[in-house]
Coordinates of C-alpha atoms and ligand atoms in Angstrom, one line a residue:
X1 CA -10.1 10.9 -18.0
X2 CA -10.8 8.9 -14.8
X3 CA -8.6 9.4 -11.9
X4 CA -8.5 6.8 -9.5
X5 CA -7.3 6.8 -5.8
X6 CA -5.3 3.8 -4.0
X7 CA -4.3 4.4 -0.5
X8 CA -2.0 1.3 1.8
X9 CA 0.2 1.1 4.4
X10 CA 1.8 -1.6 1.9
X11 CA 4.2 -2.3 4.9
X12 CA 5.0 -4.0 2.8
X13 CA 3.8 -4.1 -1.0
X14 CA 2.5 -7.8 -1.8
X15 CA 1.4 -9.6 -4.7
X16 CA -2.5 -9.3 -3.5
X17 CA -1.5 -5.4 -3.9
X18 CA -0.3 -6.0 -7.0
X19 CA -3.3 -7.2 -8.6
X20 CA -5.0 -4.8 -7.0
X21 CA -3.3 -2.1 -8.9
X22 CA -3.8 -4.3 -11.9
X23 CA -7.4 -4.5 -11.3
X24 CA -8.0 -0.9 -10.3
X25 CA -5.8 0.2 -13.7
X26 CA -7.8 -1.7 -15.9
X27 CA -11.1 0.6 -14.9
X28 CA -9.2 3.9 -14.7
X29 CA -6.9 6.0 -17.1
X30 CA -4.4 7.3 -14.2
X31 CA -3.6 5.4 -10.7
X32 CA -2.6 7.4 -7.8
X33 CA -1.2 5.2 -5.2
X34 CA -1.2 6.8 -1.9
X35 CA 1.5 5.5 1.0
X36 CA -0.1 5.6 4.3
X37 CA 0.8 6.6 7.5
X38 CA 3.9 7.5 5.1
X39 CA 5.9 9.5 8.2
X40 CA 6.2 5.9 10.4
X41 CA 8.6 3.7 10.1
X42 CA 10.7 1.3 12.3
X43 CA 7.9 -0.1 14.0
X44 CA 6.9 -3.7 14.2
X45 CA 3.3 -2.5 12.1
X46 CA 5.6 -0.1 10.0
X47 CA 8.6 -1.4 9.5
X48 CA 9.7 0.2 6.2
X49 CA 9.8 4.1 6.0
X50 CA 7.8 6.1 3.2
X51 CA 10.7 6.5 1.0
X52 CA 11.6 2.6 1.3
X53 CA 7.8 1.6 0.4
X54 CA 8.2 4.4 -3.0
X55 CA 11.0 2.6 -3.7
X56 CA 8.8 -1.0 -3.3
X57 CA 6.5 -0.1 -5.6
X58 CA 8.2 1.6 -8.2
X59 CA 10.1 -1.8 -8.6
X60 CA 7.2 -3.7 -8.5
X61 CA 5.4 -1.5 -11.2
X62 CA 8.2 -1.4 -13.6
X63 CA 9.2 -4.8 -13.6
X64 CA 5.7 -5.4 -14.7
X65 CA 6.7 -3.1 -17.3
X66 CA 3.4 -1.1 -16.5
X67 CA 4.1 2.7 -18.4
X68 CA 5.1 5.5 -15.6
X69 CA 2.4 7.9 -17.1
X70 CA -0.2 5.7 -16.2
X71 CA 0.4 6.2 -12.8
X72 CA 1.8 8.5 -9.6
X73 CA 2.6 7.4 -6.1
X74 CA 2.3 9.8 -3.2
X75 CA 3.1 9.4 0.1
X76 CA 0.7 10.5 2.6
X77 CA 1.3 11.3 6.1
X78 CA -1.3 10.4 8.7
X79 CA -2.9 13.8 10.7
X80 CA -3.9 13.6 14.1
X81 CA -7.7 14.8 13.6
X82 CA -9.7 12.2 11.6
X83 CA -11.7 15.2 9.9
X84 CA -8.6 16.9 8.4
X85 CA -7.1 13.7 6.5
X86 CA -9.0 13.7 3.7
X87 CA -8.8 17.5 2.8
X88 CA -4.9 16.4 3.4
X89 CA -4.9 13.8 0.8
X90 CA -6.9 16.1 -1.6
X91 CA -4.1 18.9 -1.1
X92 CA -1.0 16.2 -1.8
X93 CA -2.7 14.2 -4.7
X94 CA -3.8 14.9 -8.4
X95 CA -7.3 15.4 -8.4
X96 CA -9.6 11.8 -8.3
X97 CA -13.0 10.8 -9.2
X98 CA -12.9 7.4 -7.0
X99 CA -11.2 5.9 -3.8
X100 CA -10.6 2.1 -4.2
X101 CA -10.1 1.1 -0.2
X102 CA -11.5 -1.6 2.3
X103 CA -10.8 0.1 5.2
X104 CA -13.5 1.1 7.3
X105 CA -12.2 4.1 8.8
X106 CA -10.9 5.9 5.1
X107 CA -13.8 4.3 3.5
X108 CA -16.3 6.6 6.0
X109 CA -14.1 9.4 5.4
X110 CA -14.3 9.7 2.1
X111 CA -17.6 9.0 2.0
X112 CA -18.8 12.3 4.4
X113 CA -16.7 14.1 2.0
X114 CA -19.2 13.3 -0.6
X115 CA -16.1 11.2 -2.4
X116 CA -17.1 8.3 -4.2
X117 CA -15.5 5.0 -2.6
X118 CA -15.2 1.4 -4.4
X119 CA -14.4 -1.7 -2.6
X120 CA -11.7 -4.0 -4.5
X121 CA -12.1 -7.9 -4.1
X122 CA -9.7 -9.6 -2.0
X123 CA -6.8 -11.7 -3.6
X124 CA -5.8 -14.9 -1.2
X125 CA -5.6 -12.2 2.0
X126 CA -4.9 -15.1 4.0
X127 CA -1.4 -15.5 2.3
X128 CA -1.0 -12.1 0.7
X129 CA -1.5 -9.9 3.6
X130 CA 1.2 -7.5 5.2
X131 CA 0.7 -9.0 8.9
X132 CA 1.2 -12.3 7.4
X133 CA 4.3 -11.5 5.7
X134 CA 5.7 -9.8 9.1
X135 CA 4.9 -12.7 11.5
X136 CA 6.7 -15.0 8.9
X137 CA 9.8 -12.6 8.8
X138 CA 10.0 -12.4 12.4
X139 CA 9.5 -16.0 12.7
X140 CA 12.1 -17.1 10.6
X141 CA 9.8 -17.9 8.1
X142 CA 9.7 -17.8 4.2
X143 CA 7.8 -14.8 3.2
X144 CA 9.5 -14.2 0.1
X145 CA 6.9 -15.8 -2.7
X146 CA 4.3 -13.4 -1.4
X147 CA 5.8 -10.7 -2.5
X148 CA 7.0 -9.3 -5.7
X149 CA 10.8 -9.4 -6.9
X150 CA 11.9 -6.0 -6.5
X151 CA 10.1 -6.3 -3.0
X152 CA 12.0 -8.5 -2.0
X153 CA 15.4 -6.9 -3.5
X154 CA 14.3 -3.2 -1.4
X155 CA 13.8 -5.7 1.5
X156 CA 17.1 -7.2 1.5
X157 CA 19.0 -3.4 0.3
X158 CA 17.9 -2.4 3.7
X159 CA 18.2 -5.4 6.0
X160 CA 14.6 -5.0 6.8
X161 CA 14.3 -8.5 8.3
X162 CA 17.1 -8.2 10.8
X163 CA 15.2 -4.4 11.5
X164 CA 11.5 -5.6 11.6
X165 CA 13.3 -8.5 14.3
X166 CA 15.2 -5.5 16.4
X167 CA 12.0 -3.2 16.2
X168 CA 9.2 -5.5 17.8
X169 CA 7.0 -3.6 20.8
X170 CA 8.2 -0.2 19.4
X171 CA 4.9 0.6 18.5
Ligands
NAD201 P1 -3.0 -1.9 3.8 O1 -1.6 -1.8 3.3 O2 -3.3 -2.9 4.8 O3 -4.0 -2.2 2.5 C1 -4.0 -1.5 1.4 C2 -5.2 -1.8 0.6 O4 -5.0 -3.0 -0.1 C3 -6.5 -1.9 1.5 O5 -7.6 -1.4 0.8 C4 -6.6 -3.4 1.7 O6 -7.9 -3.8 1.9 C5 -6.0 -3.9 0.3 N1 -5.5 -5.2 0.4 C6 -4.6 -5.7 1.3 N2 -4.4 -7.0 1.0 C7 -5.1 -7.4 0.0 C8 -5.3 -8.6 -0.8 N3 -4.7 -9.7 -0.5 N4 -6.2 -8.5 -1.8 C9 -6.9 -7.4 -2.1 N5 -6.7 -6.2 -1.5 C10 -5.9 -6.2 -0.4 O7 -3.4 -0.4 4.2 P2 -4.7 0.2 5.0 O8 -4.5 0.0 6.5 O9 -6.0 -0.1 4.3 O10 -4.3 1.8 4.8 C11 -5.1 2.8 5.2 C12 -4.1 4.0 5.4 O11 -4.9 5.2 5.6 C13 -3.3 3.9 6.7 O12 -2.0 4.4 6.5 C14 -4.0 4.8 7.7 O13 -3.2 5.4 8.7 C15 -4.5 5.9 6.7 N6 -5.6 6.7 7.3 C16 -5.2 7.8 8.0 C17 -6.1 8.6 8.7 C18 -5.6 9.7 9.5 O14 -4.4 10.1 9.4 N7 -6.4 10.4 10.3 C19 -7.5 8.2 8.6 C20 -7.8 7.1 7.9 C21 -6.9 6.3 7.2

């Protein structure tokens, strides 16, 4: 049984992510999706709290009627020393064979850890990309194609536009 690791801000959860998870599901048995920097929130990079981002994805996932046992999302808080994060993923998550990420920084970190790391295509980042989907919202913008339906609904439950506008600089 392969176990396979997915970590994101997803601040918030796009389509590109979603395809992602398709992609990464259709070479493992079990997905863990990992929320980064899950403690932040309110924010201009982090608008949407850990709990709001759960709630993001597990819409997303079930209206692609994907089945809950083939996967578990954790949220993971960030820790202030580089060389304790991973040992802090490992102690919140199921155990994994493989760490689909493109970001430098986790992708060294795993790596020294002797954890084997996988790089996942890009989907149309120019369009499905979280900054991109933040400028638009702040800028009045349509954002609302580049993300999934039950995104969008979470969005909305919680007035994140109006909040990502009355958080800007806070970071
Ligand atoms: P992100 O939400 O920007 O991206 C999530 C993943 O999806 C990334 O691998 C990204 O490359 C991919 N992705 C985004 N758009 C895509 C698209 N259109 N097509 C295909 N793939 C796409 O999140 P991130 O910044 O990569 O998240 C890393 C997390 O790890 C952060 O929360 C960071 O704080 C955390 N981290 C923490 C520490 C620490 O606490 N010391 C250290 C390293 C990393």
């Amino acid at each position: 049984m392969t176990r396979a690791l997915l970590v994101g801000r997803y601040q918030p959860f796009h389509k590109g992510h979603m395809q992602v998870v398709k992609q990464v599901l259709s070479e493992c048995d079990l997905l863990i999706i990992g929320i980064g920097s899950a403690q932040c929130s309110h924010t201009g990079d982090n608008p949407f709290t850990g709990g709001e981002r759960l709630m993001m994805i597990s819409e997303a996932l079930s209206e692609e009627k994907i089945p809950l046992q083939r996967y578990i999302i954790v949220p993971l808080p960030d820790t202030n020393n580089n060389s304790l994060w991973v040992s802090q993923v490992r102690a919140l998550c199921p155990p994994f064979d493989v760490v689909y990420t493109r970001n430098p920084l986790s992708k060294r970190l795993f790596e020294e850890a002797g954890i084997s790391v996988r790089e996942q295509p890009l989907f149309d980042r120019r369009r499905f990309s979280g900054t991109e989907i933040r400028r638009r919202m702040i800028a009045g913008e349509s954002w609302e194609d580049l993300v999934p339906k039950g995104v969008e609904r979470v969005i909305r439950t919680v007035d994140g536009v109006n909040r990502l506008k009355g958080v800007i600089g806070n970071d």
